[in-house]
């Protein structure tokens, strides 16, 4: 494993157009539970399955129940960036990392100092009134009683992509452009089973594709390097 990590560090050193594509596994070491592991949200018991609760139909029809789950399970304000978030911010500051593409909605990359972050599934930090489009921050939503309401009386909706909703076209387009230009694509902390996000790596034309994940993925065969290890153990060696 140490040999693989050393190979990864050498790839980092010689690359000047790096793109990082990450999933829930990037934030689990900050204490945020993922979705699909044995301890993840999808394997916990609720009155409704999380996939149902986090759908557009459920939000519209059972808004109060949606927010009961959302406030309990999606509040990332108490969490702090981990070593992976911090090292990625350092690589961006050095000019080597050009973009972070994330499936996470927790805002921890920005909290660590990263600037060029494409949030495929939105962010809990942004919330808008469905009636007048007034902006509200996450603190307002998570501290609200029952359904958060705007001063105009409208219901506030988190700027997150729910099931049945499409990804933002501009973010998707910018992600594709970034991946196409990259000489090193690091895919980490994701099972690569959720479309269309997982299909983004098919746009990579660069020199090295690195997959870092605890478990194998359907795209391992495409990679120049596969590291089945926690991200913290890999990224703690970066920039040392």
PDB file of C-alpha atoms in Angstrom:
ATOM      1  CA  UNK A   1       0.000   0.000   0.000  1.00  0.00           C
ATOM      2  CA  UNK A   2       2.851   2.384   0.821  1.00  0.00           C
ATOM      3  CA  UNK A   3       4.242   1.797  -2.648  1.00  0.00           C
ATOM      4  CA  UNK A   4       0.909   2.732  -4.228  1.00  0.00           C
ATOM      5  CA  UNK A   5       0.678   5.900  -2.149  1.00  0.00           C
ATOM      6  CA  UNK A   6       4.212   6.839  -3.194  1.00  0.00           C
ATOM      7  CA  UNK A   7       3.241   6.347  -6.846  1.00  0.00           C
ATOM      8  CA  UNK A   8       0.241   8.619  -6.261  1.00  0.00           C
ATOM      9  CA  UNK A   9       2.472  11.316  -4.725  1.00  0.00           C
ATOM     10  CA  UNK A  10       4.784  11.157  -7.727  1.00  0.00           C
ATOM     11  CA  UNK A  11       1.788  11.609 -10.049  1.00  0.00           C
ATOM     12  CA  UNK A  12       0.713  14.646  -8.009  1.00  0.00           C
ATOM     13  CA  UNK A  13       4.165  16.201  -8.218  1.00  0.00           C
ATOM     14  CA  UNK A  14       4.429  15.976 -11.993  1.00  0.00           C
ATOM     15  CA  UNK A  15       0.833  17.079 -12.715  1.00  0.00           C
ATOM     16  CA  UNK A  16      -0.218  20.704 -13.192  1.00  0.00           C
ATOM     17  CA  UNK A  17      -3.869  20.317 -14.150  1.00  0.00           C
ATOM     18  CA  UNK A  18      -5.414  18.146 -11.455  1.00  0.00           C
ATOM     19  CA  UNK A  19      -9.144  17.591 -10.998  1.00  0.00           C
ATOM     20  CA  UNK A  20     -10.593  15.905  -7.920  1.00  0.00           C
ATOM     21  CA  UNK A  21     -13.951  14.134  -8.130  1.00  0.00           C
ATOM     22  CA  UNK A  22     -15.269  13.068  -4.747  1.00  0.00           C
ATOM     23  CA  UNK A  23     -18.240  11.420  -3.079  1.00  0.00           C
ATOM     24  CA  UNK A  24     -19.547  10.787   0.435  1.00  0.00           C
ATOM     25  CA  UNK A  25     -16.339   9.028   1.484  1.00  0.00           C
ATOM     26  CA  UNK A  26     -14.522  12.365   1.424  1.00  0.00           C
ATOM     27  CA  UNK A  27     -16.579  13.616   4.365  1.00  0.00           C
ATOM     28  CA  UNK A  28     -17.012  10.454   6.442  1.00  0.00           C
ATOM     29  CA  UNK A  29     -13.733  11.187   8.259  1.00  0.00           C
ATOM     30  CA  UNK A  30     -15.292  14.478   9.374  1.00  0.00           C
ATOM     31  CA  UNK A  31     -18.030  12.409  11.012  1.00  0.00           C
ATOM     32  CA  UNK A  32     -20.703  12.810   8.330  1.00  0.00           C
ATOM     33  CA  UNK A  33     -22.340   9.441   7.593  1.00  0.00           C
ATOM     34  CA  UNK A  34     -22.382   8.258   3.993  1.00  0.00           C
ATOM     35  CA  UNK A  35     -25.374   6.719   2.249  1.00  0.00           C
ATOM     36  CA  UNK A  36     -24.587   3.249   0.961  1.00  0.00           C
ATOM     37  CA  UNK A  37     -22.151   1.624   3.393  1.00  0.00           C
ATOM     38  CA  UNK A  38     -23.434  -0.848   5.992  1.00  0.00           C
ATOM     39  CA  UNK A  39     -23.674   2.006   8.515  1.00  0.00           C
ATOM     40  CA  UNK A  40     -24.946   4.532   5.989  1.00  0.00           C
ATOM     41  CA  UNK A  41     -28.290   6.327   5.875  1.00  0.00           C
ATOM     42  CA  UNK A  42     -29.783   3.887   3.395  1.00  0.00           C
ATOM     43  CA  UNK A  43     -29.297   1.019   5.827  1.00  0.00           C
ATOM     44  CA  UNK A  44     -30.973   2.748   8.777  1.00  0.00           C
ATOM     45  CA  UNK A  45     -34.624   2.264   9.580  1.00  0.00           C
ATOM     46  CA  UNK A  46     -37.145   5.048   9.054  1.00  0.00           C
ATOM     47  CA  UNK A  47     -40.878   5.136   8.457  1.00  0.00           C
ATOM     48  CA  UNK A  48     -40.020   5.784   4.789  1.00  0.00           C
ATOM     49  CA  UNK A  49     -36.842   4.833   2.906  1.00  0.00           C
ATOM     50  CA  UNK A  50     -34.364   7.769   2.652  1.00  0.00           C
ATOM     51  CA  UNK A  51     -34.604   7.600  -1.165  1.00  0.00           C
ATOM     52  CA  UNK A  52     -38.330   8.262  -0.842  1.00  0.00           C
ATOM     53  CA  UNK A  53     -37.968  11.064   1.713  1.00  0.00           C
ATOM     54  CA  UNK A  54     -35.283  12.792  -0.361  1.00  0.00           C
ATOM     55  CA  UNK A  55     -37.424  12.906  -3.488  1.00  0.00           C
ATOM     56  CA  UNK A  56     -39.113  15.885  -5.113  1.00  0.00           C
ATOM     57  CA  UNK A  57     -42.546  14.269  -4.826  1.00  0.00           C
ATOM     58  CA  UNK A  58     -42.129  13.624  -1.099  1.00  0.00           C
ATOM     59  CA  UNK A  59     -40.868  17.170  -0.488  1.00  0.00           C
ATOM     60  CA  UNK A  60     -43.891  18.641  -2.249  1.00  0.00           C
ATOM     61  CA  UNK A  61     -46.488  16.313  -0.714  1.00  0.00           C
ATOM     62  CA  UNK A  62     -45.102  15.657   2.788  1.00  0.00           C
ATOM     63  CA  UNK A  63     -42.951  18.708   3.431  1.00  0.00           C
ATOM     64  CA  UNK A  64     -43.093  18.541   7.212  1.00  0.00           C
ATOM     65  CA  UNK A  65     -41.950  14.900   7.271  1.00  0.00           C
ATOM     66  CA  UNK A  66     -39.215  15.757   4.751  1.00  0.00           C
ATOM     67  CA  UNK A  67     -37.872  18.479   7.013  1.00  0.00           C
ATOM     68  CA  UNK A  68     -38.003  16.258  10.084  1.00  0.00           C
ATOM     69  CA  UNK A  69     -35.573  13.883   8.346  1.00  0.00           C
ATOM     70  CA  UNK A  70     -33.573  16.633   6.628  1.00  0.00           C
ATOM     71  CA  UNK A  71     -32.891  18.630   9.811  1.00  0.00           C
ATOM     72  CA  UNK A  72     -31.969  15.469  11.703  1.00  0.00           C
ATOM     73  CA  UNK A  73     -29.676  13.913   9.085  1.00  0.00           C
ATOM     74  CA  UNK A  74     -28.454  16.612   6.672  1.00  0.00           C
ATOM     75  CA  UNK A  75     -27.199  19.308   9.063  1.00  0.00           C
ATOM     76  CA  UNK A  76     -23.476  19.600   8.290  1.00  0.00           C
ATOM     77  CA  UNK A  77     -22.901  22.918  10.111  1.00  0.00           C
ATOM     78  CA  UNK A  78     -21.388  21.231  13.171  1.00  0.00           C
ATOM     79  CA  UNK A  79     -18.759  19.347  11.147  1.00  0.00           C
ATOM     80  CA  UNK A  80     -15.254  20.521  10.250  1.00  0.00           C
ATOM     81  CA  UNK A  81     -13.070  19.799   7.193  1.00  0.00           C
ATOM     82  CA  UNK A  82     -10.750  16.811   7.516  1.00  0.00           C
ATOM     83  CA  UNK A  83      -7.205  16.299   6.227  1.00  0.00           C
ATOM     84  CA  UNK A  84      -8.400  15.505   2.689  1.00  0.00           C
ATOM     85  CA  UNK A  85     -10.394  18.745   2.403  1.00  0.00           C
ATOM     86  CA  UNK A  86      -7.435  20.729   3.740  1.00  0.00           C
ATOM     87  CA  UNK A  87      -4.824  19.140   1.462  1.00  0.00           C
ATOM     88  CA  UNK A  88      -7.021  19.714  -1.593  1.00  0.00           C
ATOM     89  CA  UNK A  89      -7.318  23.391  -0.646  1.00  0.00           C
ATOM     90  CA  UNK A  90      -3.510  23.556  -0.410  1.00  0.00           C
ATOM     91  CA  UNK A  91      -3.118  21.975  -3.851  1.00  0.00           C
ATOM     92  CA  UNK A  92      -5.521  24.531  -5.299  1.00  0.00           C
ATOM     93  CA  UNK A  93      -3.606  27.379  -3.637  1.00  0.00           C
ATOM     94  CA  UNK A  94      -0.418  26.058  -5.243  1.00  0.00           C
ATOM     95  CA  UNK A  95      -2.136  26.246  -8.641  1.00  0.00           C
ATOM     96  CA  UNK A  96      -1.949  22.500  -9.261  1.00  0.00           C
ATOM     97  CA  UNK A  97      -5.570  21.572  -8.513  1.00  0.00           C
ATOM     98  CA  UNK A  98      -7.892  23.289 -10.984  1.00  0.00           C
ATOM     99  CA  UNK A  99     -11.294  22.033  -9.829  1.00  0.00           C
ATOM    100  CA  UNK A 100     -13.123  19.966  -7.255  1.00  0.00           C
ATOM    101  CA  UNK A 101     -16.240  18.163  -8.429  1.00  0.00           C
ATOM    102  CA  UNK A 102     -18.257  16.880  -5.502  1.00  0.00           C
ATOM    103  CA  UNK A 103     -21.390  14.827  -4.970  1.00  0.00           C
ATOM    104  CA  UNK A 104     -21.531  16.109  -1.380  1.00  0.00           C
ATOM    105  CA  UNK A 105     -23.852  18.851  -0.174  1.00  0.00           C
ATOM    106  CA  UNK A 106     -22.063  19.681   3.105  1.00  0.00           C
ATOM    107  CA  UNK A 107     -19.956  22.677   2.001  1.00  0.00           C
ATOM    108  CA  UNK A 108     -16.805  21.355   3.706  1.00  0.00           C
ATOM    109  CA  UNK A 109     -14.554  21.939   0.688  1.00  0.00           C
ATOM    110  CA  UNK A 110     -15.333  25.656   0.810  1.00  0.00           C
ATOM    111  CA  UNK A 111     -14.968  25.652   4.605  1.00  0.00           C
ATOM    112  CA  UNK A 112     -11.438  24.284   4.086  1.00  0.00           C
ATOM    113  CA  UNK A 113     -10.630  27.133   1.685  1.00  0.00           C
ATOM    114  CA  UNK A 114     -11.268  25.634  -1.761  1.00  0.00           C
ATOM    115  CA  UNK A 115     -12.646  28.135  -4.272  1.00  0.00           C
ATOM    116  CA  UNK A 116     -13.364  26.293  -7.538  1.00  0.00           C
ATOM    117  CA  UNK A 117     -15.903  23.711  -6.374  1.00  0.00           C
ATOM    118  CA  UNK A 118     -18.614  22.254  -8.598  1.00  0.00           C
ATOM    119  CA  UNK A 119     -21.389  20.889  -6.394  1.00  0.00           C
ATOM    120  CA  UNK A 120     -23.255  18.371  -8.537  1.00  0.00           C
ATOM    121  CA  UNK A 121     -25.974  17.810  -5.976  1.00  0.00           C
ATOM    122  CA  UNK A 122     -26.208  21.346  -4.576  1.00  0.00           C
ATOM    123  CA  UNK A 123     -25.537  22.512  -1.031  1.00  0.00           C
ATOM    124  CA  UNK A 124     -27.342  22.695   2.309  1.00  0.00           C
ATOM    125  CA  UNK A 125     -25.780  26.146   2.707  1.00  0.00           C
ATOM    126  CA  UNK A 126     -28.102  27.647   0.092  1.00  0.00           C
ATOM    127  CA  UNK A 127     -31.867  27.762   0.519  1.00  0.00           C
ATOM    128  CA  UNK A 128     -34.510  29.659  -1.452  1.00  0.00           C
ATOM    129  CA  UNK A 129     -38.151  30.636  -1.056  1.00  0.00           C
ATOM    130  CA  UNK A 130     -40.221  28.803  -3.661  1.00  0.00           C
ATOM    131  CA  UNK A 131     -42.542  31.810  -3.938  1.00  0.00           C
ATOM    132  CA  UNK A 132     -40.245  34.872  -4.172  1.00  0.00           C
ATOM    133  CA  UNK A 133     -36.764  33.255  -4.483  1.00  0.00           C
ATOM    134  CA  UNK A 134     -35.419  35.043  -1.387  1.00  0.00           C
ATOM    135  CA  UNK A 135     -32.151  33.479  -0.132  1.00  0.00           C
ATOM    136  CA  UNK A 136     -31.834  31.944   3.336  1.00  0.00           C
ATOM    137  CA  UNK A 137     -28.743  30.436   4.942  1.00  0.00           C
ATOM    138  CA  UNK A 138     -28.532  26.969   6.448  1.00  0.00           C
ATOM    139  CA  UNK A 139     -28.668  28.206  10.033  1.00  0.00           C
ATOM    140  CA  UNK A 140     -32.096  29.744   9.430  1.00  0.00           C
ATOM    141  CA  UNK A 141     -33.421  26.489   7.955  1.00  0.00           C
ATOM    142  CA  UNK A 142     -31.990  24.120  10.552  1.00  0.00           C
ATOM    143  CA  UNK A 143     -33.130  26.311  13.470  1.00  0.00           C
ATOM    144  CA  UNK A 144     -36.649  26.777  12.106  1.00  0.00           C
ATOM    145  CA  UNK A 145     -39.681  25.110  13.667  1.00  0.00           C
ATOM    146  CA  UNK A 146     -41.310  22.499  11.442  1.00  0.00           C
ATOM    147  CA  UNK A 147     -41.379  23.832   7.834  1.00  0.00           C
ATOM    148  CA  UNK A 148     -39.107  26.872   7.274  1.00  0.00           C
ATOM    149  CA  UNK A 149     -41.093  29.771   5.851  1.00  0.00           C
ATOM    150  CA  UNK A 150     -40.063  32.963   4.076  1.00  0.00           C
ATOM    151  CA  UNK A 151     -41.156  36.420   5.268  1.00  0.00           C
ATOM    152  CA  UNK A 152     -43.517  36.392   2.257  1.00  0.00           C
ATOM    153  CA  UNK A 153     -45.141  33.199   3.531  1.00  0.00           C
ATOM    154  CA  UNK A 154     -43.602  30.899   0.931  1.00  0.00           C
ATOM    155  CA  UNK A 155     -41.979  27.547   1.733  1.00  0.00           C
ATOM    156  CA  UNK A 156     -38.184  27.510   1.716  1.00  0.00           C
ATOM    157  CA  UNK A 157     -36.497  24.714  -0.242  1.00  0.00           C
ATOM    158  CA  UNK A 158     -32.865  23.648   0.157  1.00  0.00           C
ATOM    159  CA  UNK A 159     -30.748  24.114  -2.969  1.00  0.00           C
ATOM    160  CA  UNK A 160     -30.021  20.386  -3.124  1.00  0.00           C
ATOM    161  CA  UNK A 161     -30.801  18.029  -5.978  1.00  0.00           C
ATOM    162  CA  UNK A 162     -33.517  15.660  -4.808  1.00  0.00           C
ATOM    163  CA  UNK A 163     -34.423  12.371  -6.449  1.00  0.00           C
ATOM    164  CA  UNK A 164     -36.529  13.037  -9.579  1.00  0.00           C
ATOM    165  CA  UNK A 165     -34.719  16.346 -10.116  1.00  0.00           C
ATOM    166  CA  UNK A 166     -32.057  16.916 -12.775  1.00  0.00           C
ATOM    167  CA  UNK A 167     -28.539  18.171 -12.199  1.00  0.00           C
ATOM    168  CA  UNK A 168     -27.722  21.803 -12.912  1.00  0.00           C
ATOM    169  CA  UNK A 169     -26.729  22.030 -16.590  1.00  0.00           C
ATOM    170  CA  UNK A 170     -24.064  24.693 -16.072  1.00  0.00           C
ATOM    171  CA  UNK A 171     -22.366  22.823 -13.232  1.00  0.00           C
ATOM    172  CA  UNK A 172     -22.469  19.615 -15.245  1.00  0.00           C
ATOM    173  CA  UNK A 173     -21.012  21.369 -18.300  1.00  0.00           C
ATOM    174  CA  UNK A 174     -18.207  23.004 -16.272  1.00  0.00           C
ATOM    175  CA  UNK A 175     -17.404  19.661 -14.655  1.00  0.00           C
ATOM    176  CA  UNK A 176     -17.084  17.994 -18.060  1.00  0.00           C
ATOM    177  CA  UNK A 177     -14.809  20.799 -19.312  1.00  0.00           C
ATOM    178  CA  UNK A 178     -12.579  20.541 -16.225  1.00  0.00           C
ATOM    179  CA  UNK A 179     -12.264  16.746 -16.542  1.00  0.00           C
ATOM    180  CA  UNK A 180     -11.537  16.972 -20.269  1.00  0.00           C
ATOM    181  CA  UNK A 181      -8.630  19.371 -19.620  1.00  0.00           C
ATOM    182  CA  UNK A 182      -7.148  17.473 -16.660  1.00  0.00           C
ATOM    183  CA  UNK A 183      -3.819  15.640 -16.841  1.00  0.00           C
ATOM    184  CA  UNK A 184      -4.593  13.854 -13.528  1.00  0.00           C
ATOM    185  CA  UNK A 185      -8.084  12.895 -12.400  1.00  0.00           C
ATOM    186  CA  UNK A 186      -8.439  11.745  -8.792  1.00  0.00           C
ATOM    187  CA  UNK A 187     -11.721   9.947  -8.075  1.00  0.00           C
ATOM    188  CA  UNK A 188     -12.166   9.341  -4.370  1.00  0.00           C
ATOM    189  CA  UNK A 189     -14.691   8.282  -1.766  1.00  0.00           C
ATOM    190  CA  UNK A 190     -17.401   7.296  -4.215  1.00  0.00           C
ATOM    191  CA  UNK A 191     -18.871   3.969  -5.257  1.00  0.00           C
ATOM    192  CA  UNK A 192     -19.385   5.367  -8.794  1.00  0.00           C
ATOM    193  CA  UNK A 193     -22.839   3.828  -8.984  1.00  0.00           C
ATOM    194  CA  UNK A 194     -24.950   7.007  -9.229  1.00  0.00           C
ATOM    195  CA  UNK A 195     -25.653   8.315 -12.715  1.00  0.00           C
ATOM    196  CA  UNK A 196     -25.158  10.741 -14.336  1.00  0.00           C
ATOM    197  CA  UNK A 197     -22.383  11.804 -11.975  1.00  0.00           C
ATOM    198  CA  UNK A 198     -20.400   8.554 -12.239  1.00  0.00           C
ATOM    199  CA  UNK A 199     -20.376   8.794 -16.026  1.00  0.00           C
ATOM    200  CA  UNK A 200     -18.319  11.988 -15.849  1.00  0.00           C
ATOM    201  CA  UNK A 201     -15.051  10.083 -15.665  1.00  0.00           C
ATOM    202  CA  UNK A 202     -15.671   8.836 -19.214  1.00  0.00           C
ATOM    203  CA  UNK A 203     -14.732  12.352 -20.381  1.00  0.00           C
ATOM    204  CA  UNK A 204     -11.200  12.046 -19.014  1.00  0.00           C
ATOM    205  CA  UNK A 205      -8.509  12.040 -21.693  1.00  0.00           C
ATOM    206  CA  UNK A 206      -5.463  12.818 -19.564  1.00  0.00           C
ATOM    207  CA  UNK A 207      -2.451  10.820 -18.479  1.00  0.00           C
ATOM    208  CA  UNK A 208      -3.404   9.351 -15.094  1.00  0.00           C
ATOM    209  CA  UNK A 209      -6.692   8.251 -13.558  1.00  0.00           C
ATOM    210  CA  UNK A 210      -6.441   7.421  -9.851  1.00  0.00           C
ATOM    211  CA  UNK A 211      -9.251   5.777  -7.861  1.00  0.00           C
ATOM    212  CA  UNK A 212      -9.080   5.980  -4.064  1.00  0.00           C
ATOM    213  CA  UNK A 213     -11.880   4.141  -2.278  1.00  0.00           C
ATOM    214  CA  UNK A 214     -12.198   1.599   0.515  1.00  0.00           C
ATOM    215  CA  UNK A 215     -14.080  -0.785  -1.765  1.00  0.00           C
ATOM    216  CA  UNK A 216     -13.733  -1.658  -5.444  1.00  0.00           C
ATOM    217  CA  UNK A 217     -15.763   0.279  -8.037  1.00  0.00           C
ATOM    218  CA  UNK A 218     -17.147  -0.567 -11.503  1.00  0.00           C
ATOM    219  CA  UNK A 219     -14.466   1.715 -12.994  1.00  0.00           C
ATOM    220  CA  UNK A 220     -11.360   0.191 -11.367  1.00  0.00           C
ATOM    221  CA  UNK A 221     -10.351  -1.405 -14.660  1.00  0.00           C
ATOM    222  CA  UNK A 222     -10.034   2.038 -16.264  1.00  0.00           C
ATOM    223  CA  UNK A 223      -7.632   3.404 -13.659  1.00  0.00           C
ATOM    224  CA  UNK A 224      -3.847   3.691 -13.828  1.00  0.00           C
ATOM    225  CA  UNK A 225      -3.793   3.351 -10.050  1.00  0.00           C
ATOM    226  CA  UNK A 226      -6.329   1.943  -7.566  1.00  0.00           C
ATOM    227  CA  UNK A 227      -5.807   2.546  -3.844  1.00  0.00           C
ATOM    228  CA  UNK A 228      -8.220   0.712  -1.521  1.00  0.00           C
ATOM    229  CA  UNK A 229      -7.540   2.765   1.568  1.00  0.00           C
ATOM    230  CA  UNK A 230      -9.160   5.553   3.599  1.00  0.00           C
ATOM    231  CA  UNK A 231      -8.577   9.002   2.150  1.00  0.00           C
ATOM    232  CA  UNK A 232      -7.028  10.328   5.340  1.00  0.00           C
ATOM    233  CA  UNK A 233      -4.192   7.784   5.217  1.00  0.00           C
ATOM    234  CA  UNK A 234      -3.455   8.786   1.622  1.00  0.00           C
ATOM    235  CA  UNK A 235      -3.801  12.569   1.842  1.00  0.00           C
ATOM    236  CA  UNK A 236      -1.902  12.942   5.099  1.00  0.00           C
ATOM    237  CA  UNK A 237       1.215  12.210   3.010  1.00  0.00           C
ATOM    238  CA  UNK A 238       0.490  14.998   0.482  1.00  0.00           C
ATOM    239  CA  UNK A 239       2.699  18.129   0.589  1.00  0.00           C
ATOM    240  CA  UNK A 240       4.969  16.694   3.265  1.00  0.00           C
TER     241      UNK A 240
END
